Coordinates of C-alpha atoms in Angstrom, one line a residue:
Y1 CA -18.9 18.6 -7.9
Q2 CA -19.2 16.6 -11.2
R3 CA -15.8 15.0 -11.6
R4 CA -16.0 11.2 -11.7
V5 CA -13.3 9.2 -10.1
R6 CA -12.5 5.6 -9.1
G7 CA -11.5 3.6 -6.1
I8 CA -10.1 0.0 -6.1
A9 CA -10.0 -2.5 -3.3
F10 CA -7.7 -5.4 -4.2
G11 CA -8.2 -8.2 -1.7
N12 CA -6.8 -11.7 -1.3
T13 CA -10.0 -13.3 -2.5
S14 CA -12.0 -10.5 -4.2
A15 CA -11.6 -7.1 -5.8
Y16 CA -14.0 -4.3 -6.0
I17 CA -14.1 -1.1 -8.1
A18 CA -16.2 1.9 -7.1
V19 CA -16.9 5.2 -8.8
C20 CA -17.7 8.5 -7.1
R21 CA -20.2 10.7 -9.0
E22 CA -21.5 14.0 -7.6
G23 CA -20.0 13.2 -4.2
R24 CA -21.5 9.7 -3.9
S25 CA -19.5 6.5 -4.1
E26 CA -20.9 3.2 -5.3
V27 CA -19.5 -0.2 -6.4
V28 CA -19.8 -1.0 -10.1
A29 CA -21.0 -4.5 -11.3
N30 CA -18.9 -6.3 -13.8
S31 CA -20.2 -7.8 -17.2
A32 CA -21.6 -10.8 -15.4
G33 CA -23.6 -8.6 -13.0
E34 CA -21.3 -9.4 -10.1
R35 CA -20.3 -6.6 -7.8
S36 CA -17.1 -8.3 -6.8
T37 CA -14.4 -9.9 -9.0
A38 CA -12.6 -13.0 -7.7
T39 CA -8.8 -12.4 -7.5
V40 CA -8.2 -15.8 -9.1
V41 CA -6.3 -16.4 -12.3
A42 CA -6.3 -19.5 -14.5
Y43 CA -4.4 -20.5 -17.6
Q44 CA -6.2 -22.2 -20.4
E45 CA -5.0 -22.7 -24.0
G46 CA -2.6 -19.8 -23.9
E47 CA -5.2 -17.4 -22.4
L48 CA -5.4 -16.0 -18.8
L49 CA -8.8 -16.2 -17.3
T50 CA -9.9 -14.0 -14.3
G51 CA -12.8 -13.8 -12.0
T52 CA -15.7 -16.4 -12.2
P53 CA -14.3 -18.2 -15.3
A54 CA -11.0 -18.8 -13.3
L55 CA -13.0 -19.9 -10.3
Q56 CA -14.7 -22.6 -12.4
M57 CA -11.2 -23.9 -13.4
T58 CA -10.3 -24.6 -9.8
V59 CA -12.5 -27.8 -10.1
R60 CA -11.6 -28.7 -13.7
Q61 CA -7.9 -27.9 -13.8
P62 CA -6.6 -26.9 -10.3
A63 CA -3.0 -27.1 -11.3
N64 CA -3.6 -24.3 -13.8
T65 CA -5.3 -22.0 -11.3
V66 CA -3.7 -19.6 -8.8
H67 CA -5.4 -17.6 -6.0
N68 CA -4.4 -15.4 -3.0
L69 CA -2.4 -13.2 -5.4
K70 CA -2.1 -10.4 -2.9
S71 CA -0.2 -12.6 -0.4
L72 CA 2.2 -13.7 -3.1
L73 CA 3.2 -10.1 -4.2
A74 CA 6.5 -8.8 -2.9
C75 CA 7.1 -12.1 -1.0
R76 CA 9.8 -14.7 -0.9
L77 CA 8.7 -18.3 -1.6
D78 CA 9.9 -19.6 1.8
S79 CA 7.6 -17.0 3.6
V80 CA 4.4 -17.9 1.7
D81 CA 1.8 -20.5 2.8
S82 CA 1.4 -22.4 -0.5
S83 CA -0.6 -25.3 1.1
G84 CA -3.8 -24.1 -0.6
Q85 CA -2.3 -23.7 -4.0
S86 CA -2.6 -26.6 -6.5
C87 CA -0.4 -24.9 -9.0
K88 CA 3.4 -25.1 -8.7
L89 CA 5.2 -22.0 -7.4
D90 CA 8.8 -21.3 -8.4
E91 CA 11.1 -18.5 -7.2
H92 CA 12.7 -15.9 -9.4
S93 CA 15.3 -13.3 -8.4
E94 CA 12.6 -10.6 -8.3
E95 CA 9.3 -12.3 -7.7
I96 CA 7.4 -15.6 -7.4
I97 CA 6.7 -17.4 -10.7
V98 CA 3.6 -19.5 -11.2
N99 CA 4.3 -22.7 -13.2
F100 CA 1.0 -23.8 -15.0
S101 CA 1.4 -27.5 -15.5
N102 CA 4.9 -26.9 -17.0
V103 CA 3.1 -25.3 -20.0
A104 CA 3.5 -21.7 -19.1
R105 CA 5.3 -19.6 -16.5
K106 CA 3.9 -16.3 -15.4
G107 CA 5.2 -13.8 -12.8
V108 CA 2.7 -12.9 -9.9
S109 CA 2.8 -9.2 -11.0
A110 CA 1.7 -10.1 -14.5
L111 CA -1.2 -12.2 -13.1
T112 CA -2.2 -9.4 -10.8
K113 CA -2.2 -7.0 -13.8
S114 CA -4.7 -9.3 -15.5
V115 CA -7.1 -8.8 -12.6
F116 CA -6.6 -5.0 -12.9
D117 CA -7.3 -5.4 -16.7
N118 CA -10.6 -7.0 -15.7
L119 CA -11.4 -4.1 -13.3
K120 CA -10.5 -1.6 -16.0
E121 CA -13.1 -3.1 -18.4
T122 CA -15.7 -2.9 -15.6
A123 CA -14.8 0.7 -14.9
D124 CA -14.8 1.7 -18.6
S125 CA -18.3 0.2 -19.0
A126 CA -19.5 2.5 -16.2
L127 CA -17.6 5.7 -16.9
G128 CA -16.4 5.3 -20.5
E129 CA -12.9 4.9 -21.7
D130 CA -10.9 7.7 -20.0
K131 CA -8.0 8.0 -17.6
H132 CA -10.1 8.9 -14.6
D133 CA -8.2 9.6 -11.4
T134 CA -8.0 6.4 -9.3
V135 CA -7.0 5.5 -5.7
V136 CA -6.0 2.0 -4.8
S137 CA -6.3 0.6 -1.3
I138 CA -3.4 -1.3 0.3
P139 CA -2.8 -3.1 3.7
L140 CA -1.8 -0.7 6.5
T141 CA 1.6 -2.4 6.9
S142 CA 2.5 -2.7 3.2
S143 CA 6.2 -2.6 2.4
T144 CA 7.5 0.0 -0.1
E145 CA 8.1 -2.9 -2.6
F146 CA 4.4 -4.0 -2.3
R147 CA 3.2 -0.4 -2.8
N148 CA 5.3 0.0 -5.9
I149 CA 4.2 -3.3 -7.4
I150 CA 0.5 -2.8 -6.9
K151 CA 0.7 0.7 -8.2
K152 CA 2.7 -0.4 -11.3
C153 CA 0.1 -3.1 -12.0
A154 CA -2.7 -0.7 -11.9
I155 CA -1.0 1.9 -14.1
S156 CA -0.1 -0.9 -16.6
A157 CA -3.8 -1.8 -16.8
G158 CA -4.6 1.8 -17.8
F159 CA -5.6 3.4 -14.5
N160 CA -4.4 6.9 -13.6
V161 CA -3.3 6.2 -10.0
V162 CA -3.1 9.4 -8.0
D163 CA -2.7 7.8 -4.6
L164 CA -2.6 4.7 -2.4
I165 CA -4.7 4.6 0.8
P166 CA -4.5 2.1 3.7
E167 CA -7.6 -0.2 3.8
T168 CA -8.6 0.8 7.4
I169 CA -8.4 4.5 6.6
A170 CA -10.5 4.0 3.4
A171 CA -13.2 2.3 5.5
M172 CA -13.4 5.3 7.8
V173 CA -13.3 7.8 4.9
C174 CA -16.3 5.9 3.4
H175 CA -18.4 6.4 6.5
D176 CA -17.2 10.0 7.1
G177 CA -17.7 11.2 3.5
S178 CA -17.2 14.9 3.1
V179 CA -18.1 15.6 6.8
V180 CA -15.3 16.2 9.2
P181 CA -15.6 13.3 11.7
A182 CA -16.1 14.0 15.4
N183 CA -13.0 13.6 17.6
G184 CA -12.6 10.3 19.3
H185 CA -11.3 6.8 18.9
T186 CA -12.5 4.3 16.2
V187 CA -11.9 0.6 16.0
V188 CA -11.8 -0.8 12.5
V189 CA -12.3 -4.6 12.3
R190 CA -11.5 -6.1 9.0
V191 CA -12.3 -9.8 8.5
G192 CA -11.7 -10.8 4.9
G193 CA -11.5 -14.1 3.0
S194 CA -8.2 -15.3 4.4
S195 CA -7.0 -12.7 7.0
M196 CA -8.2 -10.2 9.5
S197 CA -6.9 -7.0 11.1
V198 CA -7.9 -4.9 14.1
T199 CA -7.0 -1.2 14.0
L200 CA -7.4 1.3 16.8
A201 CA -7.3 4.8 15.3
R202 CA -7.6 8.3 16.8
V203 CA -9.6 11.0 15.0
L204 CA -8.6 14.5 15.8
S205 CA -9.7 17.6 13.8
G206 CA -10.4 15.4 10.8
M207 CA -7.0 13.7 10.9
Y208 CA -6.6 9.9 11.4
S209 CA -3.7 8.4 13.3
V210 CA -3.1 4.8 14.1
V211 CA -2.8 3.9 17.8
D212 CA -2.5 0.1 17.5
H213 CA -2.8 -2.5 14.8
L214 CA -2.9 -6.3 14.7
E215 CA -3.1 -8.7 11.8
E216 CA -4.0 -12.4 12.0
K217 CA -4.4 -15.3 9.5
I218 CA -8.0 -15.7 10.3
G219 CA -10.7 -15.3 7.6
G220 CA -13.8 -16.6 5.9
N221 CA -11.8 -19.6 4.4
L222 CA -11.9 -21.1 7.9
F223 CA -15.7 -21.0 7.8
D224 CA -15.6 -22.6 4.4
K225 CA -13.5 -25.5 5.7
S226 CA -15.8 -26.0 8.7
I227 CA -18.8 -26.2 6.4
G228 CA -16.9 -28.4 4.0
K229 CA -16.0 -30.9 6.8
F230 CA -19.7 -31.0 7.8
L231 CA -20.8 -31.7 4.2
C232 CA -18.2 -34.4 3.7
D233 CA -19.0 -36.1 7.0
D234 CA -22.7 -36.1 6.1
F235 CA -22.1 -37.4 2.6
N236 CA -19.7 -40.2 3.9
R237 CA -22.2 -41.2 6.6
K238 CA -25.1 -41.5 4.1
N239 CA -23.1 -43.2 1.3
R240 CA -20.5 -45.2 3.3
C241 CA -17.5 -43.7 1.4
K242 CA -14.6 -41.4 1.9
V243 CA -15.0 -38.3 -0.4
E244 CA -11.8 -36.7 0.9
D245 CA -9.8 -39.1 -1.2
N246 CA -10.8 -37.3 -4.4
Q247 CA -9.3 -33.8 -4.8
R248 CA -11.8 -32.8 -7.5
S249 CA -14.7 -33.7 -5.1
I250 CA -13.1 -31.6 -2.4
S251 CA -12.9 -28.6 -4.7
K252 CA -16.6 -28.9 -5.5
V253 CA -17.4 -29.1 -1.8
L254 CA -15.4 -26.0 -1.0
R255 CA -17.3 -24.0 -3.7
A256 CA -20.6 -25.2 -2.3
S257 CA -19.4 -24.2 1.2
K258 CA -18.6 -20.7 0.1
A259 CA -22.1 -20.4 -1.5
A260 CA -23.8 -21.7 1.7
K261 CA -21.8 -19.2 3.8
H262 CA -23.0 -16.3 1.7
N263 CA -26.6 -17.5 1.7
L264 CA -26.6 -17.9 5.5
S265 CA -25.6 -14.3 5.8
T266 CA -29.1 -13.3 4.8
M267 CA -31.2 -16.5 5.2
N268 CA -31.9 -19.0 7.9
T269 CA -31.3 -22.1 5.8
A270 CA -29.0 -22.9 2.9
E271 CA -29.4 -25.8 0.5
C272 CA -26.2 -27.5 -0.6
N273 CA -26.6 -29.6 -3.8
I274 CA -23.7 -31.0 -5.8
E275 CA -24.4 -33.3 -8.7
S276 CA -22.1 -36.4 -9.2
L277 CA -19.9 -35.5 -6.3
F278 CA -18.3 -39.0 -5.9
D279 CA -18.8 -42.2 -7.9
G280 CA -21.9 -40.7 -9.6
M281 CA -23.6 -40.0 -6.3
D282 CA -25.1 -36.5 -5.6
L283 CA -24.7 -34.5 -2.4
I284 CA -28.0 -33.1 -1.1
S285 CA -27.9 -31.4 2.3
N286 CA -29.5 -28.5 4.2
L287 CA -27.6 -26.4 6.7
S288 CA -29.4 -24.1 9.2
R289 CA -27.9 -20.9 10.5
P290 CA -27.8 -22.2 14.2
R291 CA -25.9 -25.3 13.0
F292 CA -23.5 -23.1 10.9
E293 CA -22.8 -21.0 13.9
T294 CA -22.0 -24.1 16.0
L295 CA -19.6 -25.4 13.3
I296 CA -17.6 -22.1 13.3
Q297 CA -17.6 -21.5 17.0
N298 CA -13.9 -22.0 17.3
D299 CA -13.2 -19.7 14.5
L300 CA -15.5 -17.0 16.1
N301 CA -13.6 -17.3 19.3
R302 CA -10.3 -16.7 17.5
I303 CA -11.8 -13.5 15.9
K304 CA -13.0 -12.4 19.4
D305 CA -9.6 -13.1 21.0
S306 CA -7.8 -11.0 18.3
I307 CA -10.0 -8.0 18.9
Q308 CA -9.6 -8.3 22.7
K309 CA -5.8 -8.4 22.2
V310 CA -6.0 -4.8 20.9
I311 CA -8.6 -3.3 23.1
S312 CA -7.3 -4.9 26.4
K313 CA -4.1 -2.8 26.0
H314 CA -6.1 0.4 25.9
D315 CA -8.7 0.1 28.7
N316 CA -8.4 3.9 29.4
I317 CA -9.6 4.8 25.9
S318 CA -13.3 5.3 25.1
I319 CA -14.2 3.8 21.8
T320 CA -16.9 6.0 20.1
R321 CA -17.5 3.8 17.0
V322 CA -16.6 0.5 15.4
V323 CA -16.3 0.1 11.6
L324 CA -16.8 -3.4 10.2
T325 CA -15.2 -4.2 6.8
G326 CA -14.5 -7.3 4.8
G327 CA -16.9 -9.9 3.4
T328 CA -16.8 -12.1 6.5
C329 CA -18.2 -9.3 8.6
K330 CA -21.5 -9.8 6.7
V331 CA -22.0 -13.0 8.8
P332 CA -24.6 -12.1 11.5
K333 CA -22.8 -14.0 14.3
V334 CA -19.6 -12.1 13.6
Q335 CA -21.5 -8.8 13.9
S336 CA -23.2 -10.0 17.1
I337 CA -19.9 -10.9 18.7
I338 CA -18.4 -7.5 17.8
G339 CA -21.5 -5.7 19.1
Q340 CA -21.1 -7.5 22.5
L341 CA -17.5 -6.4 22.7
F342 CA -18.4 -2.8 22.2
P343 CA -21.9 -2.3 23.9
N344 CA -21.5 1.5 24.2
S345 CA -20.1 2.2 20.7
T346 CA -21.8 2.9 17.5
I347 CA -21.4 -0.1 15.2
L348 CA -21.1 0.8 11.4
N349 CA -21.8 -2.3 9.5
S350 CA -23.3 -1.3 6.2
S351 CA -21.8 -3.1 3.1
P352 CA -18.7 -4.2 4.9
D353 CA -17.4 -5.9 1.8
E354 CA -17.6 -2.8 -0.4
I355 CA -16.7 0.2 1.8
I356 CA -13.0 0.0 1.3
A357 CA -13.5 0.5 -2.5
M358 CA -16.0 3.2 -1.9
G359 CA -13.7 5.0 0.6
A360 CA -10.9 4.9 -1.9
A361 CA -13.2 6.5 -4.5
S362 CA -14.2 9.2 -2.0
H363 CA -10.5 9.8 -1.4
A364 CA -9.9 10.2 -5.1
A365 CA -12.7 12.8 -5.3
L366 CA -11.1 14.7 -2.4
I367 CA -7.8 14.7 -4.2
G368 CA -9.6 16.1 -7.3
K369 CA -10.6 19.0 -5.1
F370 CA -7.3 19.4 -3.4
P371 CA -4.5 18.1 -5.8
S372 CA -1.8 18.8 -3.2
L373 CA -3.1 15.7 -1.3
S374 CA -2.0 13.4 -4.1
S375 CA 1.2 11.4 -3.6
K376 CA 1.8 11.7 -7.3
T377 CA 3.7 14.7 -8.7
E378 CA 5.3 15.4 -12.0
S379 CA 8.7 14.3 -10.7
E380 CA 7.3 11.1 -9.1
A381 CA 5.1 9.9 -12.0
D382 CA 6.3 6.3 -11.5
G383 CA 7.0 6.4 -7.8
T384 CA 5.0 6.1 -4.6
V385 CA 5.4 8.3 -1.5
A386 CA 5.4 6.0 1.5
I387 CA 4.1 7.2 4.8
P388 CA 6.8 6.9 7.4
L389 CA 5.8 4.6 10.3
T390 CA 7.2 3.9 13.7
P391 CA 9.4 0.7 13.4
S392 CA 8.4 -0.6 16.9
D393 CA 6.3 0.1 20.0
I394 CA 7.4 3.0 22.1
E395 CA 6.9 2.5 25.8
V396 CA 7.6 4.5 29.0
R397 CA 8.7 2.8 32.2
V398 CA 8.6 4.5 35.6
G399 CA 9.4 2.1 38.4
D400 CA 7.3 -1.0 37.8
T401 CA 4.8 0.8 35.7
V402 CA 5.0 0.4 31.9
T403 CA 2.8 2.5 29.6
Q404 CA 2.6 2.2 25.8
V405 CA 2.9 5.6 24.2
V406 CA 3.0 4.8 20.5
A407 CA 2.1 1.5 18.7
K408 CA 4.2 0.0 16.0
N409 CA 3.4 1.2 12.5
T410 CA 1.9 4.5 13.7
P411 CA 2.1 7.2 10.9
L412 CA 4.7 9.9 11.5
P413 CA 5.2 12.6 12.7
F414 CA 3.4 11.9 16.0
K415 CA 3.0 13.9 19.2
K416 CA 1.7 12.8 22.5
E417 CA 1.4 14.2 26.0
M418 CA 0.8 12.1 29.1
D419 CA 1.0 12.3 32.9
L420 CA 3.8 10.3 34.6
P421 CA 3.4 8.2 37.7
E422 CA 5.6 8.9 40.7
G423 CA 9.2 7.8 40.4
N424 CA 12.7 9.0 40.2
V425 CA 13.8 7.8 36.7
I426 CA 11.9 7.5 33.4
V427 CA 13.0 4.8 30.9
I428 CA 12.0 5.1 27.3
E429 CA 11.9 1.8 25.5
A430 CA 11.5 0.8 21.8
G431 CA 10.5 -2.7 21.1
G432 CA 11.2 -3.6 24.8
K433 CA 14.8 -2.3 24.7
C434 CA 15.9 0.8 26.6
I435 CA 16.8 3.7 24.3
A436 CA 17.0 6.5 26.9
K437 CA 16.9 7.3 30.6
A438 CA 16.2 10.6 32.4
E439 CA 15.6 11.8 35.9
V440 CA 12.0 12.9 36.7
P441 CA 12.0 16.5 38.0
G442 CA 9.9 17.6 41.0
S443 CA 9.7 16.2 44.5
D444 CA 7.1 18.4 46.0
D445 CA 3.7 17.0 47.0
K446 CA 2.0 19.4 44.6
S447 CA 4.2 18.3 41.7
K448 CA 2.5 17.1 38.6
V449 CA 4.9 15.6 36.1
S450 CA 4.1 15.1 32.4
L451 CA 5.9 13.8 29.3
H452 CA 5.7 15.6 26.0
L453 CA 6.9 13.2 23.3
E454 CA 7.3 14.0 19.6
I455 CA 8.5 11.5 17.0
L456 CA 9.7 13.1 13.8
E457 CA 9.5 11.6 10.3
D458 CA 13.1 10.3 10.5
C459 CA 12.1 8.3 13.6
S460 CA 14.2 10.6 15.9
I461 CA 12.5 11.4 19.2
E462 CA 12.2 14.7 21.2
A463 CA 11.1 14.2 24.8
I464 CA 10.4 16.9 27.4
I465 CA 9.7 15.9 31.0
K466 CA 8.0 18.8 32.8
D467 CA 6.9 19.6 36.3
S468 CA 3.9 22.0 35.9
F469 CA 4.2 23.1 39.6
T470 CA 7.9 24.1 39.6
N471 CA 8.2 24.6 35.8
E472 CA 11.3 22.4 36.0
R473 CA 12.0 20.5 32.8
T474 CA 14.3 17.9 31.4
S475 CA 14.9 17.6 27.6
V476 CA 16.0 14.4 25.9
H477 CA 16.9 13.9 22.2
I478 CA 17.0 10.3 20.9
P479 CA 18.5 9.9 17.4
A480 CA 16.8 7.7 14.8
P481 CA 17.8 4.1 15.1
S482 CA 20.0 2.8 12.3
G483 CA 18.1 1.3 9.4
A484 CA 14.9 3.2 10.3

């Protein structure tokens, strides 16, 4: 199969573009030789800078630099954590506007497009200028508005977007390739630059379905801050000053902290040298990996707790494999903690920062073979087909026993069969609220009662409660909730 296609992973701190050639996906380096492009945009003399040039501006002109673009898309200003932004954010009727030192005003979607323009140049250098089919990854819980904006930005940059794929699914697709995966349950742990997610997915006959999903504001930026505090304390102690009073110095320290974190992923010691950090004095410090792991211990505990939140609710499920994704999963201690949580599972940890882009490229290649898989048709050239998801958890209560049947944001349609404990009445709940009650058939000692639940794409529910011994059954139809 010779067709060449592309996959894009657009993260909060970095973006990657991968190409799939002859069935093999690989990330492409940009003109600077870097395999990732920082999702940072800076404004300088009427020109928008992206990637490394924009990162350098965070020290020189922080008020003209914006980062975390992904979190600003399709959001209201009052719901955005802007504490890390030095530039001014204003709100427009349709989107957030970035005010660059009162010199220029740019919408977040226009800034996002400039990052995609950068990725397009990288892709064209690898494949030549052509509209190769492209798949873009998105967060699992993305709103329809976010999906439409990210797709529009990519198309405006010249990409032929044939589909959008959830990040966690892309990670599994990358490892599975063209082979039908074995049936079982997979946990995908994504720890990125500023956020993390834990997804429990079921694999059945080559189909992926989400059982549970959790998102937290925990990421590698916390590691950077921990290293930065150590460097500042060390510098202050040696020079009897307070470097925190200078914002430019803090920006330099955070850049050095990121570099040290990356180096400690592969080496035992990292040198941190910053010329003229404060009042002409240089920072010269060494950080060992054991010391680094001590500094980030609280952050590691938060990552561990988030994973346990998900798996503790599904003790009866056997996890066959764990997929690691996100740049922060390259930290050895993070991999070690996850390995300890899943001692009997296969840990897949190769290139965690790149596998989402490679999985998206593999998905694009699959669409090339089977065009019907694409969400883009001739009548939907500018639209996006959103996968319907369950609006809340669905639980079953029999007596004092409560069992989660379906997790929030599970793709629909969905079917499940489960045995019911002893009791007279079954209560079906959505988001903790009762939506239906039914009597449980069967009273014989040999009775074995089961629940057959089917949630349709419109979120309506068909439930059948059956006694396999007497063949007695009760059927319940639950209409879709308003607004679903």
